[in-house]
PDB file of C-alpha atoms in Angstrom:
ATOM      1  CA  MET A   1       0.000   0.000   0.000  1.00  0.00           C
ATOM      2  CA  ALA A   2       3.005   2.283   0.504  1.00  0.00           C
ATOM      3  CA  TRP A   3       3.595   1.937  -3.248  1.00  0.00           C
ATOM      4  CA  GLY A   4       0.056   2.957  -4.133  1.00  0.00           C
ATOM      5  CA  VAL A   5      -1.590  -0.482  -4.277  1.00  0.00           C
ATOM      6  CA  ALA A   6      -5.281  -0.345  -3.366  1.00  0.00           C
ATOM      7  CA  PRO A   7      -6.402  -2.123  -0.146  1.00  0.00           C
ATOM      8  CA  LEU A   8      -8.196  -5.094  -1.748  1.00  0.00           C
ATOM      9  CA  PRO A   9      -5.310  -6.092  -4.054  1.00  0.00           C
ATOM     10  CA  ALA A  10      -2.884  -5.553  -1.151  1.00  0.00           C
ATOM     11  CA  PHE A  11      -4.942  -7.949   0.971  1.00  0.00           C
ATOM     12  CA  ALA A  12      -5.067 -10.525  -1.847  1.00  0.00           C
ATOM     13  CA  LEU A  13      -1.320 -10.257  -2.463  1.00  0.00           C
ATOM     14  CA  GLY A  14      -0.641 -10.827   1.236  1.00  0.00           C
ATOM     15  CA  VAL A  15      -2.773 -13.981   1.321  1.00  0.00           C
ATOM     16  CA  VAL A  16      -1.390 -15.342  -1.964  1.00  0.00           C
ATOM     17  CA  THR A  17       2.203 -14.686  -0.911  1.00  0.00           C
ATOM     18  CA  ALA A  18       1.740 -16.505   2.402  1.00  0.00           C
ATOM     19  CA  CYS A  19      -0.056 -19.465   0.847  1.00  0.00           C
ATOM     20  CA  LEU A  20       2.408 -19.845  -2.038  1.00  0.00           C
ATOM     21  CA  GLY A  21       5.258 -19.919   0.442  1.00  0.00           C
ATOM     22  CA  GLY A  22       3.560 -22.845   2.203  1.00  0.00           C
ATOM     23  CA  ILE A  23       2.912 -24.632  -1.083  1.00  0.00           C
ATOM     24  CA  ILE A  24       6.551 -24.264  -2.164  1.00  0.00           C
ATOM     25  CA  ARG A  25       7.661 -25.593   1.238  1.00  0.00           C
ATOM     26  CA  ASP A  26       5.360 -28.613   0.877  1.00  0.00           C
ATOM     27  CA  VAL A  27       6.538 -29.347  -2.680  1.00  0.00           C
ATOM     28  CA  LEU A  28      10.197 -29.191  -1.650  1.00  0.00           C
ATOM     29  CA  ALA A  29       9.497 -31.414   1.372  1.00  0.00           C
ATOM     30  CA  GLY A  30       7.486 -33.914  -0.698  1.00  0.00           C
ATOM     31  CA  GLN A  31       4.385 -33.409   1.467  1.00  0.00           C
ATOM     32  CA  PRO A  32       0.759 -33.003   0.369  1.00  0.00           C
ATOM     33  CA  SER A  33      -0.135 -29.317   0.157  1.00  0.00           C
ATOM     34  CA  ILE A  34      -1.304 -27.752   3.407  1.00  0.00           C
ATOM     35  CA  LEU A  35      -4.094 -26.029   1.508  1.00  0.00           C
ATOM     36  CA  MET A  36      -5.702 -29.405   0.868  1.00  0.00           C
ATOM     37  CA  ARG A  37      -6.019 -30.140   4.593  1.00  0.00           C
ATOM     38  CA  PRO A  38      -8.721 -28.681   6.867  1.00  0.00           C
ATOM     39  CA  GLU A  39      -6.143 -26.833   9.012  1.00  0.00           C
ATOM     40  CA  LEU A  40      -6.339 -23.090   9.671  1.00  0.00           C
ATOM     41  CA  TYR A  41      -3.610 -21.964   7.282  1.00  0.00           C
ATOM     42  CA  PHE A  42      -5.364 -19.789   4.736  1.00  0.00           C
ATOM     43  CA  THR A  43      -7.442 -18.263   7.542  1.00  0.00           C
ATOM     44  CA  ALA A  44      -4.333 -17.199   9.486  1.00  0.00           C
ATOM     45  CA  ALA A  45      -2.861 -15.689   6.311  1.00  0.00           C
ATOM     46  CA  ALA A  46      -6.110 -13.805   5.659  1.00  0.00           C
ATOM     47  CA  LEU A  47      -6.200 -12.555   9.261  1.00  0.00           C
ATOM     48  CA  SER A  48      -2.641 -11.224   9.078  1.00  0.00           C
ATOM     49  CA  SER A  49      -3.101  -9.664   5.673  1.00  0.00           C
ATOM     50  CA  GLY A  50      -6.436  -8.107   6.584  1.00  0.00           C
ATOM     51  CA  LEU A  51      -5.065  -6.686   9.817  1.00  0.00           C
ATOM     52  CA  MET A  52      -2.076  -5.202   8.031  1.00  0.00           C
ATOM     53  CA  VAL A  53      -4.316  -3.507   5.475  1.00  0.00           C
ATOM     54  CA  ALA A  54      -6.754  -2.265   8.132  1.00  0.00           C
ATOM     55  CA  LEU A  55      -4.034  -0.938  10.414  1.00  0.00           C
ATOM     56  CA  SER A  56      -2.337   0.775   7.474  1.00  0.00           C
ATOM     57  CA  LEU A  57      -5.618   2.471   6.576  1.00  0.00           C
ATOM     58  CA  LEU A  58      -5.866   3.642  10.189  1.00  0.00           C
ATOM     59  CA  ASP A  59      -2.390   5.219   9.859  1.00  0.00           C
ATOM     60  CA  VAL A  60      -0.792   2.941  12.451  1.00  0.00           C
ATOM     61  CA  ARG A  61       3.008   3.008  12.176  1.00  0.00           C
ATOM     62  CA  ILE A  62       4.270   0.262   9.850  1.00  0.00           C
ATOM     63  CA  ARG A  63       6.413  -1.471  12.486  1.00  0.00           C
ATOM     64  CA  VAL A  64       3.589  -1.565  15.007  1.00  0.00           C
ATOM     65  CA  ALA A  65       1.099  -2.773  12.377  1.00  0.00           C
ATOM     66  CA  SER A  66       3.542  -5.461  11.215  1.00  0.00           C
ATOM     67  CA  VAL A  67       4.119  -6.786  14.730  1.00  0.00           C
ATOM     68  CA  ILE A  68       0.388  -6.866  15.509  1.00  0.00           C
ATOM     69  CA  ALA A  69      -0.592  -8.503  12.210  1.00  0.00           C
ATOM     70  CA  ALA A  70       2.191 -11.091  12.254  1.00  0.00           C
ATOM     71  CA  GLY A  71       1.695 -11.806  15.955  1.00  0.00           C
ATOM     72  CA  LEU A  72      -2.027 -12.434  15.684  1.00  0.00           C
ATOM     73  CA  GLY A  73      -1.624 -14.533  12.521  1.00  0.00           C
ATOM     74  CA  PHE A  74       1.049 -16.593  14.253  1.00  0.00           C
ATOM     75  CA  ALA A  75      -1.124 -16.922  17.372  1.00  0.00           C
ATOM     76  CA  LEU A  76      -4.066 -18.215  15.331  1.00  0.00           C
ATOM     77  CA  ARG A  77      -1.873 -20.700  13.464  1.00  0.00           C
ATOM     78  CA  ALA A  78      -0.216 -21.863  16.712  1.00  0.00           C
ATOM     79  CA  ALA A  79      -3.614 -22.266  18.404  1.00  0.00           C
ATOM     80  CA  ALA A  80      -4.824 -24.298  15.429  1.00  0.00           C
ATOM     81  CA  ILE A  81      -1.825 -26.621  15.739  1.00  0.00           C
ATOM     82  CA  VAL A  82      -1.960 -26.958  19.537  1.00  0.00           C
ATOM     83  CA  TRP A  83      -5.718 -27.439  19.840  1.00  0.00           C
ATOM     84  CA  ARG A  84      -6.182 -29.104  16.444  1.00  0.00           C
ATOM     85  CA  LEU A  85      -8.570 -26.443  15.229  1.00  0.00           C
ATOM     86  CA  GLY A  86      -9.686 -26.660  11.644  1.00  0.00           C
ATOM     87  CA  LEU A  87     -12.345 -25.799   9.163  1.00  0.00           C
ATOM     88  CA  PRO A  88     -15.061 -28.331   8.347  1.00  0.00           C
ATOM     89  CA  ALA A  89     -13.873 -30.721   5.651  1.00  0.00           C
ATOM     90  CA  TYR A  90     -15.967 -31.432   2.594  1.00  0.00           C
ATOM     91  CA  GLY A  91     -17.098 -35.020   2.396  1.00  0.00           C
ATOM     92  CA  PRO A  92     -20.141 -37.200   1.950  1.00  0.00           C
ATOM     93  CA  SER A  93     -22.885 -36.301   4.378  1.00  0.00           C
ATOM     94  CA  GLU A  94     -24.165 -38.853   6.806  1.00  0.00           C
ATOM     95  CA  PRO A  95     -27.755 -40.000   6.314  1.00  0.00           C
ATOM     96  CA  GLY A  96     -29.905 -38.364   8.914  1.00  0.00           C
TER      97      GLY A  96
END
């Protein structure tokens, strides 16, 4: 956004950058992509990116905004790992 990118594309670029980094890591490690699992990965990236954009729009200093956004994204991802939080997985529904 400091280079004149609008908020919505800045948010999207933040999410895509974070997720592509995870995909590259998984490919190099020979693991199935993290995006194909019901873990909170994309959600943490979206939280961090959204917070960074919002705090920038509120004229919060870049270092403070970066620490807050990265810290809360990391906290969400860590909580998801520790407490095995995840999004509902798509699958066949049970007859009810």
